[in-house]
C-alpha atoms as one frame of an Amber mdcrd trajectory, in Angstrom:
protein
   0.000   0.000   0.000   1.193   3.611  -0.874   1.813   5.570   2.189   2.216
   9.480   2.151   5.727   9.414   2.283   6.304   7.193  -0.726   4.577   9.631
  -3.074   6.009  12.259  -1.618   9.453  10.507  -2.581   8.412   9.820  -5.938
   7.248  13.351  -6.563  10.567  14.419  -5.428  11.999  12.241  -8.170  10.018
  12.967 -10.661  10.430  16.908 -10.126  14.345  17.149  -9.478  16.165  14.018
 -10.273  14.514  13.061 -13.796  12.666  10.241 -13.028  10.471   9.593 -16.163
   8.534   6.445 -18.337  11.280   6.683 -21.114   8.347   5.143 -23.461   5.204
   3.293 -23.918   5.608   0.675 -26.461   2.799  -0.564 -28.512   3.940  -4.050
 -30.150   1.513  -5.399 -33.345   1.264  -8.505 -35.240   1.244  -7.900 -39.271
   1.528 -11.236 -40.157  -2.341 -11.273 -41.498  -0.927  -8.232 -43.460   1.111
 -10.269 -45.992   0.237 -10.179 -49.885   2.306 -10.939 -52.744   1.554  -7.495
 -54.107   4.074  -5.061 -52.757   1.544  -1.756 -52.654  -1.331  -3.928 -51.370
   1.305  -5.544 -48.772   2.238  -1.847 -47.626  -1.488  -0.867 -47.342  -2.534
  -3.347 -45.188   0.505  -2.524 -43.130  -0.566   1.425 -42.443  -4.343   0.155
 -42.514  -3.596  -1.980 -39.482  -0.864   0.103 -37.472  -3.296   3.084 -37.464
  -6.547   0.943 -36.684  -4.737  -0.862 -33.020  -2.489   2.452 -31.923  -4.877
   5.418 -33.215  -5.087   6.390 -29.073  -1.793   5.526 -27.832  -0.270   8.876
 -28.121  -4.057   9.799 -26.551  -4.039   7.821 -23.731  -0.474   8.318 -23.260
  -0.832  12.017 -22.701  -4.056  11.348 -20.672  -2.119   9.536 -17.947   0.978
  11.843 -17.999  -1.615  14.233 -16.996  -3.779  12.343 -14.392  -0.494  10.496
 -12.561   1.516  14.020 -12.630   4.456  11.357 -14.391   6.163  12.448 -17.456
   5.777   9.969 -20.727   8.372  10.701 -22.671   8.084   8.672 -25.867   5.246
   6.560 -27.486   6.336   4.219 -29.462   5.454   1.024 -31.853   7.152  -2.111
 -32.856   6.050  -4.296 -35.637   6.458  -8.051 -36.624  10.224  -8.153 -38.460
   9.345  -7.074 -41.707  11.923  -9.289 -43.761   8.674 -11.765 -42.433   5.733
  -9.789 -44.093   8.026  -8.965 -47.276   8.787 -12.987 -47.537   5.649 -12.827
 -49.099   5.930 -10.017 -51.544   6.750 -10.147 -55.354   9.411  -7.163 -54.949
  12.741  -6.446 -54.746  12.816  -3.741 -51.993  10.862  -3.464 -48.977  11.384
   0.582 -48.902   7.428   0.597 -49.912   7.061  -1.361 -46.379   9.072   1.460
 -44.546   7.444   4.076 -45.912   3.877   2.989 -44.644   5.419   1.907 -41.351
   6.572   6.078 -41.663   3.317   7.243 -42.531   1.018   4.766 -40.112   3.659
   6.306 -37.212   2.939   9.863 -38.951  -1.128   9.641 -38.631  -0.614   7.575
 -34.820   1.703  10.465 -33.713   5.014   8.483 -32.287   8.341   9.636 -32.832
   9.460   5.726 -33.723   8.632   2.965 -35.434  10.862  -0.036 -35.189  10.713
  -3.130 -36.547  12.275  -3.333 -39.812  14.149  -5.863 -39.311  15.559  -9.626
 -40.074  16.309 -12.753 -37.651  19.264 -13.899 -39.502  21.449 -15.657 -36.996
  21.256 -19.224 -38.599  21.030 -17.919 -42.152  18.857 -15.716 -43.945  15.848
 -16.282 -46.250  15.577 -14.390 -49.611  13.213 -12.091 -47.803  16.233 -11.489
 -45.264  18.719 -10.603 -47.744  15.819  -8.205 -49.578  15.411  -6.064 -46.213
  19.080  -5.937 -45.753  20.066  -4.420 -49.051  16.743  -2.154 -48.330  17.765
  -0.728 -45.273  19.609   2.564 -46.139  17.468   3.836 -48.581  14.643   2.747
 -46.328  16.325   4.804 -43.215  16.954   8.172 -45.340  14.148   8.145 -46.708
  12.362   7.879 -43.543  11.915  10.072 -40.485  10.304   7.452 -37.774  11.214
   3.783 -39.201  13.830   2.070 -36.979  15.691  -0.955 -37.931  17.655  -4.047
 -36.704  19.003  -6.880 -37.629  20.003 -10.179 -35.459  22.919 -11.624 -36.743
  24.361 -14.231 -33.429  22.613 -16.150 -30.611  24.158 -18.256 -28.080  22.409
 -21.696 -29.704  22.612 -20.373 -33.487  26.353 -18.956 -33.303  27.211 -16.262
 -35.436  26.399 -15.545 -39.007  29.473 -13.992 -40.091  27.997 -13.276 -43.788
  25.076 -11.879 -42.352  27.993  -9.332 -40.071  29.875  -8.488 -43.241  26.953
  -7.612 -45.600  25.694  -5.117 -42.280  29.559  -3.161 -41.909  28.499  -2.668
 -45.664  24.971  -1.580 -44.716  26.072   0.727 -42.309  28.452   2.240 -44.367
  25.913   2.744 -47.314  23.147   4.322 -44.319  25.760   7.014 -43.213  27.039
   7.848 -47.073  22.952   8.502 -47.935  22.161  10.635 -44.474  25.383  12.362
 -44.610  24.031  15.602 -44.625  22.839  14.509 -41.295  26.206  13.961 -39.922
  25.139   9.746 -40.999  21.888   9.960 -38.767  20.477   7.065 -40.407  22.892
   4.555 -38.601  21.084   6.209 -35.195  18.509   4.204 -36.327  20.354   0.895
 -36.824  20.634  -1.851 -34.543  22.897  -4.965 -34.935  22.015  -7.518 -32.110
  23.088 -10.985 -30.917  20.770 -12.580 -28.777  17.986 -10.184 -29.666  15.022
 -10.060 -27.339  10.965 -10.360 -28.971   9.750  -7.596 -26.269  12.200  -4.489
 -26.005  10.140  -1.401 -26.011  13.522   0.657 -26.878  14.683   2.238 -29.693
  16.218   1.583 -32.336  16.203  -2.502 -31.740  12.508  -2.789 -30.938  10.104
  -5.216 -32.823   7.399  -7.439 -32.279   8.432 -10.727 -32.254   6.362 -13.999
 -33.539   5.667 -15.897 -29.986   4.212 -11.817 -28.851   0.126 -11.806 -28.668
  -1.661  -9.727 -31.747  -1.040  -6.595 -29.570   0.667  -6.268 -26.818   1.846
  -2.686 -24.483   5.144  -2.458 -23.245   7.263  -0.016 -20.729  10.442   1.475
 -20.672  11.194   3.005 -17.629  14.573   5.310 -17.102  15.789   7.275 -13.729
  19.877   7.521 -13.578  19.327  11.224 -12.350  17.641   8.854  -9.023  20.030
   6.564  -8.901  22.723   8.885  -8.660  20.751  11.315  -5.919  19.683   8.133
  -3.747  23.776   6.675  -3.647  25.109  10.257  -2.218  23.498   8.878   0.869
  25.941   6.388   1.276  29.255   8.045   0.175  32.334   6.029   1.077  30.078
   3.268   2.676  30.741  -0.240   1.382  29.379  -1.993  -1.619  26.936  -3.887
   0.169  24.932  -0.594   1.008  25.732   0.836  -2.084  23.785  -2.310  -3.784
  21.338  -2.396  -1.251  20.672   1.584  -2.076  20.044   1.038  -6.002  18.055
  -1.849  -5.051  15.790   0.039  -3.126  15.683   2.825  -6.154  15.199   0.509
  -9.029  12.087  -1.089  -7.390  10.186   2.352  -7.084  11.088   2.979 -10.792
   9.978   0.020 -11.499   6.705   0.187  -9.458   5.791   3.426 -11.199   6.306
   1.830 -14.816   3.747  -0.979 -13.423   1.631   0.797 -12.480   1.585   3.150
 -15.790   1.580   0.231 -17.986  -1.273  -1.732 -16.246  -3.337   1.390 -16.662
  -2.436   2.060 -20.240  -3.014  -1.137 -21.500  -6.340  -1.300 -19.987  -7.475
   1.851 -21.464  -6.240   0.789 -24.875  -7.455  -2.630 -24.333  -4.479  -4.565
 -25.250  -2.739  -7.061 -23.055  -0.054  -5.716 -20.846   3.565  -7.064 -21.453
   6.547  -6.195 -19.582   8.250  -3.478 -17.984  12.071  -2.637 -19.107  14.120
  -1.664 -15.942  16.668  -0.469 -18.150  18.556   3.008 -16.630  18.428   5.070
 -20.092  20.195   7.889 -20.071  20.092  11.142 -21.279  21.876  14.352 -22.704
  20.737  16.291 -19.607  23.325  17.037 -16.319  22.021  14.978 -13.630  20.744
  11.817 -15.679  23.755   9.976 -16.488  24.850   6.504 -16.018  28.514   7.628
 -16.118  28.217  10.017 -12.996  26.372   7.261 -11.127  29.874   4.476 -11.950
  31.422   8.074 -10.899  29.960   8.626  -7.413  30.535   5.232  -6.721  34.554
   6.327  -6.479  35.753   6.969  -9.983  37.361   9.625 -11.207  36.158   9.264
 -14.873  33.969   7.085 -16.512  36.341   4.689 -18.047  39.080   4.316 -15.744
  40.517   0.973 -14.024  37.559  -0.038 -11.800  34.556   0.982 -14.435  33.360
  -2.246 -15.220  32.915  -3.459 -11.778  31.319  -0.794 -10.895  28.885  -1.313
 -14.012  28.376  -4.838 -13.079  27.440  -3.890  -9.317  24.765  -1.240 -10.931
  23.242  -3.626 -13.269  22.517  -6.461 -11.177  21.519  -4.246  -8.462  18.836
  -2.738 -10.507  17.935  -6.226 -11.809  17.223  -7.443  -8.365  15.359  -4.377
  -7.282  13.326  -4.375 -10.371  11.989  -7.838 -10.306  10.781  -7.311  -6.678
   8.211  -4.585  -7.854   6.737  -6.507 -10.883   5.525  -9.671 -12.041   6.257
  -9.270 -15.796   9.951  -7.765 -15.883  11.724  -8.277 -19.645  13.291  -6.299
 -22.605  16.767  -5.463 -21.969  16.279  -4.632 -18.458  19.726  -2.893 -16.253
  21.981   0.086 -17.080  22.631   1.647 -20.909  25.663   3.108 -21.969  24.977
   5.036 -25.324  27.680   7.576 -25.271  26.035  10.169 -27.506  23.018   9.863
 -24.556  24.750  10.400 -21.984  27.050  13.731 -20.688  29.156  11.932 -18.552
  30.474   9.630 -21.298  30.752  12.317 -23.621  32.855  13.811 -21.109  34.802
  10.859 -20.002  35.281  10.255 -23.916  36.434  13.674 -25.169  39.242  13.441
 -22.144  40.269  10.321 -23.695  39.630   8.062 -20.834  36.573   6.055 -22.098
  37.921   4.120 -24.822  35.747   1.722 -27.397  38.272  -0.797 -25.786  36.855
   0.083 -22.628  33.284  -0.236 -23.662  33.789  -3.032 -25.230  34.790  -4.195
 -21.748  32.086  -3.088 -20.070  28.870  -4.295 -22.670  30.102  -7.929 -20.939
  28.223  -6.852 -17.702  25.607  -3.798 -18.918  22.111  -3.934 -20.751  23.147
  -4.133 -24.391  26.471  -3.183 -25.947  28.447  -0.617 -27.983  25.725   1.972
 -28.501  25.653   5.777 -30.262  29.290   5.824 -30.768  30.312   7.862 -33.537
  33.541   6.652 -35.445  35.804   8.902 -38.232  33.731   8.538 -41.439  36.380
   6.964 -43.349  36.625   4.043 -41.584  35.881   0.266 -43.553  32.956  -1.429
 -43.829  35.256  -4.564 -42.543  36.446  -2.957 -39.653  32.810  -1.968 -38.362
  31.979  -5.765 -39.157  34.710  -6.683 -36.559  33.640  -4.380 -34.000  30.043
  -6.386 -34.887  31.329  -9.528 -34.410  33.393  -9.335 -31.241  29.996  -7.900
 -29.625  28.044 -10.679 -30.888  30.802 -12.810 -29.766  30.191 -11.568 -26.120
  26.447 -11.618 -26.113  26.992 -15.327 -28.148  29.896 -16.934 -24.871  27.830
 -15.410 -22.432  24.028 -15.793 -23.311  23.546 -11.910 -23.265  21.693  -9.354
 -25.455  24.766  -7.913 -27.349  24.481  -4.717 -29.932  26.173  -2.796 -32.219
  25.046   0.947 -33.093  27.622   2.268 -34.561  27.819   5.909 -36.898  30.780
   6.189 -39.175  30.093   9.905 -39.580  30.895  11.148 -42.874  33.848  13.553
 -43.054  34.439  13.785 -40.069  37.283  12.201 -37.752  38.314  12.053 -34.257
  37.751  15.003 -32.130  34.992  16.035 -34.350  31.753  15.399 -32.688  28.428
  14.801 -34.543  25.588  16.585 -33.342  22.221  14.627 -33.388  19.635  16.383
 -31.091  17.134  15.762 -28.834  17.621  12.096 -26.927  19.876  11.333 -29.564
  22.594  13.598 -27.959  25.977  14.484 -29.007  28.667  12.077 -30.346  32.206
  12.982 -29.768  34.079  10.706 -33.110  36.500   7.934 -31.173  39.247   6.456
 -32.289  39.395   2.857 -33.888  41.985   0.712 -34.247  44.232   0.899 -38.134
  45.039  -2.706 -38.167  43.308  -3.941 -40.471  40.440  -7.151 -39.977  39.567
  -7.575 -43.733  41.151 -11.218 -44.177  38.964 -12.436 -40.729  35.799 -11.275
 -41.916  35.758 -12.419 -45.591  36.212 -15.622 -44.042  32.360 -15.711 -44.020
  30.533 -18.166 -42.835  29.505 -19.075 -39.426  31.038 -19.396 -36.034  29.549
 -22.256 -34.563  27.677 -21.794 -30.984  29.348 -22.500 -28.073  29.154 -25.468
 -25.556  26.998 -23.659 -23.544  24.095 -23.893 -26.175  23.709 -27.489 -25.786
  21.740 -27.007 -22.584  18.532 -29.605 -23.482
C-alpha cells in the first residue's frame, strides 16, 4: 500500500532528479498483413498500425496528466518485416518502410521499429531483400527504426550476415550524410535479440508476442545517482542495497503506468524494461552514477565493476516490484546519450576498448558511438562480431550501433539532437580485420548452447 511518504518521494523524483517512463511501447502482429503485391502488402501494413495504436499517443498524454508522471516517448514495434516482405513479389521493402513512416505519422510516435531480419542461422531471400533495403529505407524515412540479429548463443554467429551489415552501415551514413550519418542512429545490430524491447532503435514485435501487446520502458539515472550520495564512502553492500531500493520504485511506477495504459487501450499488458536510459541532460547519467561510486572518470581501471554492481543491483530491485519484468532490463551506456560519457570520452579516458569491456556486464552493448567517417565497412563488421561474440559466450543481449560519420574524424563530434545527444568521433583501431571477416561463414555456438 502507498503511504504518504512514498509519493512524496516519488514526486521528489520525478520533479528534481529526472525520473520519467522513457516510453510506452505498442507491439503489433502484421503477419495477417502479408500479400504478394508489394503496394497492397504496404497498405494493409498502415491500414492496421493506425486501426490498433490510433489512441496511444491519446491515452499516453491522458495519464501523464492524471499520474503528474512524465511519458516521454510513445512508441510502436512491428512483426520483423523481412517476415511480411517474404511474401511479396518485390525487390525492396522501402514501400514497407514508408507505410510503417506514414502509419507512425497519422498515430503520432516519434518511432517505429521493426524493420528488421532474424538472420542468426542464415537468412531467407526475404532477409537478404530487407538488408540491401535498409539505407534507402532509413533516409528516406523520419520514424522507421531498424535491426538486424545476426548471433545467438544456440545459433552462433552468421558472419555473412555481419559483413553484408559493416556494408549496410556504411551505405546508411554515405545517404544521411548531410545529417552527420543519422540514419545509422537508427540501426541496430544484435546478438541474442530479445521479442519484447520497447527501446529504440532494436525494438520489434516478435512472432511468440500476442496480436497486440503494451510495453514499458522506464529510465531514472538522475535517481540513482541522488539516492547513492546517501551512502558516500560506505561499502558496496549498502551501495547495492541503495540502487536496489531505487530501481524497485522505478519500477513500481512503470507498473503501475503500464497496467493502466493497457487497460485503457485494451491490449494485453507485457513487460516493464528496468533499463537506466540515459540522457543528454546534467544529472541523468549513467557515467556520474559508476562516478559517485569512487571513480574519477567514466572509463578508468575499476569501471566495469562498478557497471556490473549497478546492473545487477537494478535487476534485483526491479523484479521485486513486478511480475512481468523483460526487454533489456539494467543500465545503458549510449555515449552520444549520456554527458558523462561524452565527457569521459572527449578526455580520452573512455575508450571503445573500454566499452567493449564493459557491454560484458551492462544492458546491451556498444551503442551511439560515432567513429571517423572513413573508416571500412570490414572494420565496423569486426567491432560487430566481437559484440556478438560476447552476447553469443555469455548468453547476453549484445548490440552494435555504430555511426561512421561522414567527413568527419576524431575530435569532431556529430551533433544529433534531442535524446539522440551528441557524439564525440572515437578512435578505432588501423590494423586492419579484412582477411577475418571475408572468411564468411559461421562461427559455430558455443558449448553452452547445448543445454537440453
Amino acid at each position: 500500500m502507498l503511504t504518504l511518504k512514498d509519493i512524496l518521494i516519488t514526486q521528489d523524483m520525478i520533479d528534481k532528479r529526472h525520473l520519467d517512463i522513457r516510453t510506452i511501447t505498442m507491439g503489433i502482429s502484421l503477419l495477417d498483413c502479408a500479400h504478394e503485391d508489394v503496394n497492397v502488402c504496404a497498405q494493409r501494413i498502415y491500414e492496421k498500425i493506425v486501426r490498433r495504436a490510433e489512441n496511444l499517443v491519446k491515452v499516453g498524454e491522458e495519464i501523464e496528466w492524471e499520474f503528474g508522471i512524465p511519458i516521454v516517448n510513445k512508441r510502436i514495434a512491428v512483426t520483423p518485416m523481412a517476415i511480411i516482405g517474404n511474401s511479396c513479389n518485390t525487390d525492396s521493402y522501402v514501400p514497407l518502410a514508408l507505410a510503417m513512416d506514414r502509419a507512425a505519422d497519422t498515430c503520432g510516435v516519434n518511432f517505429i521499429g521493426g524493420f528488421s531480419a532474424l538472420v542468426q542461422k542464415g537468412a531467407t531471400k526475404g532477409d537478404l531483400i530487407l538488408m540491401d533495403s535498409i539505407p534507402e529505407a532509413l533516409a528516406a524515412t523520419k520514424r522507421v527504426c531498424a535491426s538486424v540479429n545476426v548471433g545467438s548463443t544456440k545459433a552462433g554467429i552468421n558472419m555473412d550476415a555481419v559483413a553484408k551489415m559493416g556494408r549496410v552501415i556504411k551505405e546508411t551514413a554515405e545517404r544521411t550524410k548531410d545529417n552527420d550519418g543519422l540514419g545509422c542512429a537508427k540501426l541496430v545490430v544484435f546478438a541474442n535479440a530479445v521479442e519484447d524491447n520497447p527501446f529504440m532503435a532494436g525494438a520489434f514485435h516478435g512472432v511468440g508476442e500476442p496480436e497486440t501487446v503494451l510495453n514499458v520502458g522506464v529510465s531514472g539515472p538522475g535517481v540513482v545517482y541522488h539516492a547513492l550520495q546517501s551512502v558516500k564512502g560506505r561499502p558496496f553492500d549498502e551501495v547495492a542495497e541503495t540502487i536496489k531500493k531505487t530501481a524497485f520504485r522505478i519500477t513500481r511506477m512503470g507498473q503501475i503506468v503500464g497496467v493502466e495504459a493497457s487497460k485503457r487501450l485494451g491490449v494485453p499488458f507485457g513487460i516493464v524494461d528496468l533499463s537506466l536510459a540515459p540522457t543528454p541532460a546534467v544529472g541523468d547519467s549513467v557515467a556520474r552514477i559508476l562516478e559517485e561510486m569512487g571513480l574519477e572518470v567514466c572509463g578508468t581501471h575499476g569501471t566495469t565493476a562498478a557497471l556490473a554492481l549497478l546492473n545487477d543491483a537494478v535487476k534485483k530491485g526491479g523484479v521485486m516490484a513486478s511480475n512481468h519484468v523483460g526487454g533489456l532490463s539494467g543500465a545503458f551506456i549510449p555515449v552520444s546519450e549520456d554527458e558523462g560519457m561524452i565527457a569521459a570520452a572527449e578526455a580520452g579516458v573512455l575508450t571503445l576498448s573500454k566499452l567493449e569491456a564493459m557491454t560484458c556486464v551492462c544492458s546491451v552493448g556498444l551503442d551511439m558511438i560515432a567513429v571517423p567517417g572513413d573508416t571500412d565497412a570490414a572494420t565496423i563488421s569486426a567491432i560487430i562480431a566481437d559484440e556478438a561474440a560476447i552476447g553469443m559466450v555469455n548468453s547476453k543481449t549484445t548490440a552494435v550501433r555504430i555511426i561512421p560519420a561522414p567527413g568527419k574524424t576524431v575530435g569532431d563530434r556529430v551533433e544529433m539532437g534531442g535524446l539522440l545527444g551528441t557524439a564525440p568521433v572515437m578512435p578505432v583501431h588501423p590494423e586492419s580485420a579484412a582477411d577475418f571477416i571475408a572468411r564468411g561463414g559461421r562461427i559455430p555456438a558455443p558449448l553452452q548452447s547445448l543445454k537440453n
